[in-house]
Amino acid sequence: MRELELPKVDLSGLDLTCLNQKTWAKARADIDDALKHFGAFEVVYDEVGSELRGGLFGQAVPDLFAVPDIEKLISASEVPSHELGTKVVLPSHKDPNYISIISQHNIGGLEIETSNGEWISTNPIKNSFTVLIGEAFMAWTNGRFQAPRHRVKMDRSKERYSVVFSTIPSFSNDVINPPKELVDEEHPLLFKSFKYYDYVNFRFSDEGERHNDALKFYCDA
Ligand SMILES: O=C(O)CCC(=O)C(=O)O
Ligand SMILES: [Fe+2]
């Protein structure tokens, strides 16, 4: 059986000052298709060069983990030898935010769940990032795009770094409401408008953690 793969969208060389070019129209259509089907895609972007990545993973991230308090956290999670082997180290979840752009270094392990419950392994290459949408963006699109569940599975004896760039609403203007163009008879409103940070507080509360679909419970229309 062929292994499932996330769709790849190549944005290398696209001119950011000229968004009405044909190449952008194709990129937008590819992204729209990927987000409708998977809520995620692999973006190839050569402009983030190996030097920048090298600086991030070769220096900035290890330096961060060398800070004493962070080191304590790492050693607290050192793995007993009987638990070695490939395991889920970050349980399946949806991100609450708009968009996560994830860069994995050397050791992959991020997996995305499809709508029929299959898991897709990501295969990050040197010039790619995994992009996935969160619950706030799903609500803003009135469910046109689904926020995918994802998890990290890896051999726990290895050292893995990943960096997540996350887009979130501003503190002063955090009400999530779909634009009126995305709500009509065929697409009735799915989520009542909600304040993002109130939802995040609920999501990570004991009660919120008990719900498999916290967003639906919190603001189902
Ligand atoms: O480490 C990764 O690849 C993913 C991390 C993640 O899903 C998260 O921080 O929400
Ligand atoms: Fe996540």
PDB file of C-alpha atoms and ligand atoms in Angstrom:
ATOM      1  CA  MET A   1       0.000   0.000   0.000  1.00  0.00           C
ATOM      2  CA  ARG A   2       1.308   3.476  -0.888  1.00  0.00           C
ATOM      3  CA  GLU A   3       2.043   5.595   2.149  1.00  0.00           C
ATOM      4  CA  LEU A   4      -0.144   8.661   2.454  1.00  0.00           C
ATOM      5  CA  GLU A   5       1.653  11.964   2.082  1.00  0.00           C
ATOM      6  CA  LEU A   6       0.688  15.525   2.861  1.00  0.00           C
ATOM      7  CA  PRO A   7       0.260  17.667  -0.247  1.00  0.00           C
ATOM      8  CA  LYS A   8       3.342  19.760  -1.034  1.00  0.00           C
ATOM      9  CA  VAL A   9       3.051  23.401  -2.053  1.00  0.00           C
ATOM     10  CA  ASP A  10       6.154  25.073  -3.429  1.00  0.00           C
ATOM     11  CA  LEU A  11       6.293  28.799  -2.691  1.00  0.00           C
ATOM     12  CA  SER A  12       9.965  29.195  -3.609  1.00  0.00           C
ATOM     13  CA  GLY A  13      10.640  32.148  -5.836  1.00  0.00           C
ATOM     14  CA  LEU A  14       7.138  33.630  -5.620  1.00  0.00           C
ATOM     15  CA  ASP A  15       7.135  37.415  -5.675  1.00  0.00           C
ATOM     16  CA  LEU A  16       5.583  38.759  -2.470  1.00  0.00           C
ATOM     17  CA  THR A  17       5.026  42.161  -4.038  1.00  0.00           C
ATOM     18  CA  CYS A  18       2.926  40.799  -6.880  1.00  0.00           C
ATOM     19  CA  LEU A  19       0.152  38.664  -5.450  1.00  0.00           C
ATOM     20  CA  ASN A  20      -1.991  38.672  -8.593  1.00  0.00           C
ATOM     21  CA  GLN A  21       0.468  36.626 -10.626  1.00  0.00           C
ATOM     22  CA  LYS A  22      -0.681  33.291 -12.105  1.00  0.00           C
ATOM     23  CA  THR A  23       1.843  31.439  -9.942  1.00  0.00           C
ATOM     24  CA  TRP A  24       0.169  32.836  -6.818  1.00  0.00           C
ATOM     25  CA  ALA A  25      -3.265  31.826  -8.104  1.00  0.00           C
ATOM     26  CA  LYS A  26      -1.984  28.260  -8.485  1.00  0.00           C
ATOM     27  CA  ALA A  27      -0.397  28.333  -5.010  1.00  0.00           C
ATOM     28  CA  ARG A  28      -3.645  29.650  -3.484  1.00  0.00           C
ATOM     29  CA  ALA A  29      -5.676  26.942  -5.229  1.00  0.00           C
ATOM     30  CA  ASP A  30      -3.256  24.230  -4.034  1.00  0.00           C
ATOM     31  CA  ILE A  31      -3.374  25.544  -0.459  1.00  0.00           C
ATOM     32  CA  ASP A  32      -7.183  25.768  -0.541  1.00  0.00           C
ATOM     33  CA  ASP A  33      -7.384  22.165  -1.742  1.00  0.00           C
ATOM     34  CA  ALA A  34      -4.889  20.895   0.863  1.00  0.00           C
ATOM     35  CA  LEU A  35      -6.642  22.700   3.724  1.00  0.00           C
ATOM     36  CA  LYS A  36     -10.075  21.425   2.650  1.00  0.00           C
ATOM     37  CA  HIS A  37      -8.844  17.834   2.608  1.00  0.00           C
ATOM     38  CA  PHE A  38      -6.194  17.699   5.327  1.00  0.00           C
ATOM     39  CA  GLY A  39      -6.156  21.011   7.219  1.00  0.00           C
ATOM     40  CA  ALA A  40      -2.419  20.814   6.573  1.00  0.00           C
ATOM     41  CA  PHE A  41       0.282  20.833   3.918  1.00  0.00           C
ATOM     42  CA  GLU A  42       4.026  20.763   3.519  1.00  0.00           C
ATOM     43  CA  VAL A  43       5.328  24.071   2.257  1.00  0.00           C
ATOM     44  CA  VAL A  44       8.595  24.187   0.349  1.00  0.00           C
ATOM     45  CA  TYR A  45      10.264  27.550   0.717  1.00  0.00           C
ATOM     46  CA  ASP A  46      13.852  27.916  -0.424  1.00  0.00           C
ATOM     47  CA  GLU A  47      14.169  31.476   0.804  1.00  0.00           C
ATOM     48  CA  VAL A  48      14.649  30.195   4.357  1.00  0.00           C
ATOM     49  CA  GLY A  49      18.184  29.013   3.715  1.00  0.00           C
ATOM     50  CA  SER A  50      20.254  26.399   5.447  1.00  0.00           C
ATOM     51  CA  GLU A  51      22.241  29.148   7.191  1.00  0.00           C
ATOM     52  CA  LEU A  52      19.159  30.411   9.017  1.00  0.00           C
ATOM     53  CA  ARG A  53      18.008  26.905   9.873  1.00  0.00           C
ATOM     54  CA  GLY A  54      21.538  26.037  10.999  1.00  0.00           C
ATOM     55  CA  GLY A  55      21.546  29.117  13.247  1.00  0.00           C
ATOM     56  CA  LEU A  56      18.190  28.197  14.722  1.00  0.00           C
ATOM     57  CA  PHE A  57      18.806  24.522  15.362  1.00  0.00           C
ATOM     58  CA  GLY A  58      22.596  24.575  15.614  1.00  0.00           C
ATOM     59  CA  GLN A  59      22.747  27.415  18.102  1.00  0.00           C
ATOM     60  CA  ALA A  60      19.581  29.204  19.248  1.00  0.00           C
ATOM     61  CA  VAL A  61      17.545  26.138  20.245  1.00  0.00           C
ATOM     62  CA  PRO A  62      20.410  24.244  21.985  1.00  0.00           C
ATOM     63  CA  ASP A  63      21.327  27.518  23.778  1.00  0.00           C
ATOM     64  CA  LEU A  64      17.733  27.841  24.972  1.00  0.00           C
ATOM     65  CA  PHE A  65      17.761  24.296  26.307  1.00  0.00           C
ATOM     66  CA  ALA A  66      21.045  25.013  28.071  1.00  0.00           C
ATOM     67  CA  VAL A  67      19.232  27.494  30.371  1.00  0.00           C
ATOM     68  CA  PRO A  68      19.242  25.766  33.798  1.00  0.00           C
ATOM     69  CA  ASP A  69      15.447  25.693  34.457  1.00  0.00           C
ATOM     70  CA  ILE A  70      14.727  24.291  31.030  1.00  0.00           C
ATOM     71  CA  GLU A  71      17.446  21.704  31.513  1.00  0.00           C
ATOM     72  CA  LYS A  72      15.716  20.581  34.718  1.00  0.00           C
ATOM     73  CA  LEU A  73      12.557  19.961  32.745  1.00  0.00           C
ATOM     74  CA  ILE A  74      14.450  17.903  30.195  1.00  0.00           C
ATOM     75  CA  SER A  75      16.174  15.705  32.747  1.00  0.00           C
ATOM     76  CA  ALA A  76      12.851  15.259  34.576  1.00  0.00           C
ATOM     77  CA  SER A  77      11.535  13.690  31.406  1.00  0.00           C
ATOM     78  CA  GLU A  78      14.490  11.396  30.780  1.00  0.00           C
ATOM     79  CA  VAL A  79      13.233   8.083  29.587  1.00  0.00           C
ATOM     80  CA  PRO A  80      13.648   4.847  31.531  1.00  0.00           C
ATOM     81  CA  SER A  81      15.430   2.265  29.401  1.00  0.00           C
ATOM     82  CA  HIS A  82      12.488  -0.171  29.408  1.00  0.00           C
ATOM     83  CA  GLU A  83      10.440   2.474  27.569  1.00  0.00           C
ATOM     84  CA  LEU A  84      12.791   2.854  24.617  1.00  0.00           C
ATOM     85  CA  GLY A  85      11.480   2.372  21.091  1.00  0.00           C
ATOM     86  CA  THR A  86       9.056   4.376  18.978  1.00  0.00           C
ATOM     87  CA  LYS A  87       6.298   5.858  21.125  1.00  0.00           C
ATOM     88  CA  VAL A  88       3.821   8.685  21.026  1.00  0.00           C
ATOM     89  CA  VAL A  89       5.664  11.423  22.913  1.00  0.00           C
ATOM     90  CA  LEU A  90       3.164  14.207  22.227  1.00  0.00           C
ATOM     91  CA  PRO A  91      -0.414  12.896  22.359  1.00  0.00           C
ATOM     92  CA  SER A  92      -2.920  13.589  19.618  1.00  0.00           C
ATOM     93  CA  HIS A  93      -4.398  17.088  19.823  1.00  0.00           C
ATOM     94  CA  LYS A  94      -5.688  20.023  17.799  1.00  0.00           C
ATOM     95  CA  ASP A  95      -3.969  23.385  18.119  1.00  0.00           C
ATOM     96  CA  PRO A  96      -6.329  26.145  19.322  1.00  0.00           C
ATOM     97  CA  ASN A  97      -4.641  28.912  17.267  1.00  0.00           C
ATOM     98  CA  TYR A  98      -4.965  30.133  13.670  1.00  0.00           C
ATOM     99  CA  ILE A  99      -1.942  28.538  11.997  1.00  0.00           C
ATOM    100  CA  SER A 100       1.091  26.544  13.123  1.00  0.00           C
ATOM    101  CA  ILE A 101       4.186  26.408  10.947  1.00  0.00           C
ATOM    102  CA  ILE A 102       6.413  23.625  12.207  1.00  0.00           C
ATOM    103  CA  SER A 103      10.069  23.088  11.544  1.00  0.00           C
ATOM    104  CA  GLN A 104      11.520  19.748  12.608  1.00  0.00           C
ATOM    105  CA  HIS A 105      15.218  19.194  12.812  1.00  0.00           C
ATOM    106  CA  ASN A 106      16.822  15.908  11.693  1.00  0.00           C
ATOM    107  CA  ILE A 107      14.434  13.664  13.618  1.00  0.00           C
ATOM    108  CA  GLY A 108      10.895  13.896  12.288  1.00  0.00           C
ATOM    109  CA  GLY A 109       7.980  12.225  14.004  1.00  0.00           C
ATOM    110  CA  LEU A 110       5.119  14.668  13.500  1.00  0.00           C
ATOM    111  CA  GLU A 111       2.029  12.833  12.229  1.00  0.00           C
ATOM    112  CA  ILE A 112      -1.255  14.310  10.971  1.00  0.00           C
ATOM    113  CA  GLU A 113      -4.588  12.480  11.210  1.00  0.00           C
ATOM    114  CA  THR A 114      -6.835  12.368   8.144  1.00  0.00           C
ATOM    115  CA  SER A 115     -10.619  12.714   8.341  1.00  0.00           C
ATOM    116  CA  ASN A 116     -10.939   8.928   8.169  1.00  0.00           C
ATOM    117  CA  GLY A 117      -8.564   8.281  11.019  1.00  0.00           C
ATOM    118  CA  GLU A 118      -5.379   7.371   9.136  1.00  0.00           C
ATOM    119  CA  TRP A 119      -2.084   8.893  10.259  1.00  0.00           C
ATOM    120  CA  ILE A 120       0.201  10.613   7.756  1.00  0.00           C
ATOM    121  CA  SER A 121       3.887  10.829   8.658  1.00  0.00           C
ATOM    122  CA  THR A 122       5.508  14.084   7.680  1.00  0.00           C
ATOM    123  CA  ASN A 123       8.775  13.913   5.789  1.00  0.00           C
ATOM    124  CA  PRO A 124      10.364  17.268   6.390  1.00  0.00           C
ATOM    125  CA  ILE A 125      13.102  18.110   3.948  1.00  0.00           C
ATOM    126  CA  LYS A 126      15.773  20.738   4.396  1.00  0.00           C
ATOM    127  CA  ASN A 127      13.728  23.520   2.802  1.00  0.00           C
ATOM    128  CA  SER A 128      10.208  22.653   3.953  1.00  0.00           C
ATOM    129  CA  PHE A 129       7.876  23.337   6.862  1.00  0.00           C
ATOM    130  CA  THR A 130       4.679  21.621   7.902  1.00  0.00           C
ATOM    131  CA  VAL A 131       1.732  24.022   8.040  1.00  0.00           C
ATOM    132  CA  LEU A 132      -1.444  23.107   9.897  1.00  0.00           C
ATOM    133  CA  ILE A 133      -4.481  25.059  10.933  1.00  0.00           C
ATOM    134  CA  GLY A 134      -5.924  25.331  14.408  1.00  0.00           C
ATOM    135  CA  GLU A 135      -9.406  25.623  15.849  1.00  0.00           C
ATOM    136  CA  ALA A 136      -9.610  29.432  15.653  1.00  0.00           C
ATOM    137  CA  PHE A 137      -9.001  29.345  11.898  1.00  0.00           C
ATOM    138  CA  MET A 138     -11.417  26.443  11.490  1.00  0.00           C
ATOM    139  CA  ALA A 139     -14.111  28.509  13.270  1.00  0.00           C
ATOM    140  CA  TRP A 140     -13.240  31.625  11.228  1.00  0.00           C
ATOM    141  CA  THR A 141     -13.701  29.655   7.991  1.00  0.00           C
ATOM    142  CA  ASN A 142     -17.031  28.386   9.339  1.00  0.00           C
ATOM    143  CA  GLY A 143     -15.709  24.846   9.047  1.00  0.00           C
ATOM    144  CA  ARG A 144     -14.571  25.052   5.393  1.00  0.00           C
ATOM    145  CA  PHE A 145     -11.164  23.967   6.695  1.00  0.00           C
ATOM    146  CA  GLN A 146     -10.858  21.424   9.511  1.00  0.00           C
ATOM    147  CA  ALA A 147      -8.183  21.662  12.185  1.00  0.00           C
ATOM    148  CA  PRO A 148      -6.375  18.307  12.031  1.00  0.00           C
ATOM    149  CA  ARG A 149      -5.420  16.236  15.040  1.00  0.00           C
ATOM    150  CA  HIS A 150      -1.695  15.630  15.131  1.00  0.00           C
ATOM    151  CA  ARG A 151       0.840  13.912  17.391  1.00  0.00           C
ATOM    152  CA  VAL A 152       4.553  13.227  17.625  1.00  0.00           C
ATOM    153  CA  LYS A 153       5.838   9.670  17.536  1.00  0.00           C
ATOM    154  CA  MET A 154       9.536   8.938  17.872  1.00  0.00           C
ATOM    155  CA  ASP A 155      12.246   6.841  19.396  1.00  0.00           C
ATOM    156  CA  ARG A 156      12.524   8.395  22.845  1.00  0.00           C
ATOM    157  CA  SER A 157      16.208   7.598  23.188  1.00  0.00           C
ATOM    158  CA  LYS A 158      16.904  10.174  20.456  1.00  0.00           C
ATOM    159  CA  GLU A 159      17.106  13.916  20.795  1.00  0.00           C
ATOM    160  CA  ARG A 160      14.563  15.833  18.735  1.00  0.00           C
ATOM    161  CA  TYR A 161      14.116  19.559  18.247  1.00  0.00           C
ATOM    162  CA  SER A 162      11.162  21.260  16.634  1.00  0.00           C
ATOM    163  CA  VAL A 163      10.166  24.900  16.442  1.00  0.00           C
ATOM    164  CA  VAL A 164       6.530  25.939  16.115  1.00  0.00           C
ATOM    165  CA  PHE A 165       5.717  29.375  14.705  1.00  0.00           C
ATOM    166  CA  SER A 166       2.172  30.072  15.815  1.00  0.00           C
ATOM    167  CA  THR A 167      -0.227  32.767  14.656  1.00  0.00           C
ATOM    168  CA  ILE A 168      -2.750  33.874  17.265  1.00  0.00           C
ATOM    169  CA  PRO A 169      -5.286  36.683  17.642  1.00  0.00           C
ATOM    170  CA  SER A 170      -4.156  39.902  19.326  1.00  0.00           C
ATOM    171  CA  PHE A 171      -5.061  40.295  23.009  1.00  0.00           C
ATOM    172  CA  SER A 172      -7.164  43.393  22.422  1.00  0.00           C
ATOM    173  CA  ASN A 173      -9.132  42.064  19.464  1.00  0.00           C
ATOM    174  CA  ASP A 174      -9.621  38.351  19.901  1.00  0.00           C
ATOM    175  CA  VAL A 175     -13.245  37.710  18.921  1.00  0.00           C
ATOM    176  CA  ILE A 176     -13.500  34.903  16.355  1.00  0.00           C
ATOM    177  CA  ASN A 177     -16.311  35.407  13.905  1.00  0.00           C
ATOM    178  CA  PRO A 178     -16.495  34.148  10.316  1.00  0.00           C
ATOM    179  CA  PRO A 179     -16.888  36.793   7.587  1.00  0.00           C
ATOM    180  CA  LYS A 180     -20.487  37.025   6.334  1.00  0.00           C
ATOM    181  CA  GLU A 181     -19.431  35.660   2.905  1.00  0.00           C
ATOM    182  CA  LEU A 182     -18.754  32.275   4.533  1.00  0.00           C
ATOM    183  CA  VAL A 183     -22.190  31.919   6.137  1.00  0.00           C
ATOM    184  CA  ASP A 184     -25.240  31.148   4.003  1.00  0.00           C
ATOM    185  CA  GLU A 185     -28.091  28.700   3.660  1.00  0.00           C
ATOM    186  CA  GLU A 186     -25.792  25.977   2.436  1.00  0.00           C
ATOM    187  CA  HIS A 187     -23.234  26.754   5.142  1.00  0.00           C
ATOM    188  CA  PRO A 188     -25.089  27.695   8.343  1.00  0.00           C
ATOM    189  CA  LEU A 189     -23.054  29.184  11.168  1.00  0.00           C
ATOM    190  CA  LEU A 190     -21.201  26.350  12.981  1.00  0.00           C
ATOM    191  CA  PHE A 191     -19.706  28.217  15.947  1.00  0.00           C
ATOM    192  CA  LYS A 192     -21.111  31.132  17.925  1.00  0.00           C
ATOM    193  CA  SER A 193     -18.634  33.987  18.083  1.00  0.00           C
ATOM    194  CA  PHE A 194     -16.192  33.544  20.952  1.00  0.00           C
ATOM    195  CA  LYS A 195     -13.264  35.273  22.591  1.00  0.00           C
ATOM    196  CA  TYR A 196     -10.097  33.335  21.765  1.00  0.00           C
ATOM    197  CA  TYR A 197      -8.312  33.719  25.102  1.00  0.00           C
ATOM    198  CA  ASP A 198     -11.451  32.812  27.084  1.00  0.00           C
ATOM    199  CA  TYR A 199     -11.674  29.669  24.959  1.00  0.00           C
ATOM    200  CA  VAL A 200      -7.981  28.846  25.470  1.00  0.00           C
ATOM    201  CA  ASN A 201      -8.489  29.151  29.255  1.00  0.00           C
ATOM    202  CA  PHE A 202     -11.433  26.781  29.017  1.00  0.00           C
ATOM    203  CA  ARG A 203      -9.612  24.386  26.675  1.00  0.00           C
ATOM    204  CA  PHE A 204      -6.746  23.908  29.107  1.00  0.00           C
ATOM    205  CA  SER A 205      -8.920  23.758  32.229  1.00  0.00           C
ATOM    206  CA  ASP A 206      -9.744  20.389  33.848  1.00  0.00           C
ATOM    207  CA  GLU A 207     -13.217  20.543  32.335  1.00  0.00           C
ATOM    208  CA  GLY A 208     -11.973  21.502  28.881  1.00  0.00           C
ATOM    209  CA  GLU A 209      -9.431  18.663  28.894  1.00  0.00           C
ATOM    210  CA  ARG A 210     -12.259  16.183  29.420  1.00  0.00           C
ATOM    211  CA  HIS A 211     -13.938  17.057  26.111  1.00  0.00           C
ATOM    212  CA  ASN A 212     -12.871  15.333  22.940  1.00  0.00           C
ATOM    213  CA  ASP A 213     -14.174  18.299  20.942  1.00  0.00           C
ATOM    214  CA  ALA A 214     -13.838  21.237  23.328  1.00  0.00           C
ATOM    215  CA  LEU A 215     -14.588  23.878  20.688  1.00  0.00           C
ATOM    216  CA  LYS A 216     -17.905  22.314  19.744  1.00  0.00           C
ATOM    217  CA  PHE A 217     -18.876  22.046  23.407  1.00  0.00           C
ATOM    218  CA  TYR A 218     -17.802  25.646  24.076  1.00  0.00           C
ATOM    219  CA  CYS A 219     -19.509  27.461  21.213  1.00  0.00           C
ATOM    220  CA  ASP A 220     -21.572  25.074  19.078  1.00  0.00           C
ATOM    221  CA  ALA A 221     -24.116  27.197  17.207  1.00  0.00           C
TER     222      ALA A 221
HETATM  223  O1  LIG B   1       6.939  19.090  17.712  1.00  0.00           O
HETATM  224  C1  LIG B   1       6.145  19.048  16.762  1.00  0.00           C
HETATM  225  O2  LIG B   1       6.464  18.665  15.645  1.00  0.00           O
HETATM  226  C2  LIG B   1       4.694  19.458  16.951  1.00  0.00           C
HETATM  227  C3  LIG B   1       4.428  20.214  18.213  1.00  0.00           C
HETATM  228  C4  LIG B   1       2.959  20.491  18.407  1.00  0.00           C
HETATM  229  O3  LIG B   1       2.096  19.889  17.834  1.00  0.00           O
HETATM  230  C5  LIG B   1       2.552  21.568  19.322  1.00  0.00           C
HETATM  231  O4  LIG B   1       3.429  22.174  19.975  1.00  0.00           O
HETATM  232  O5  LIG B   1       1.332  21.844  19.417  1.00  0.00           O
HETATM  233 FE    FE B   2       0.200  20.918  18.023  1.00  0.00          FE
END
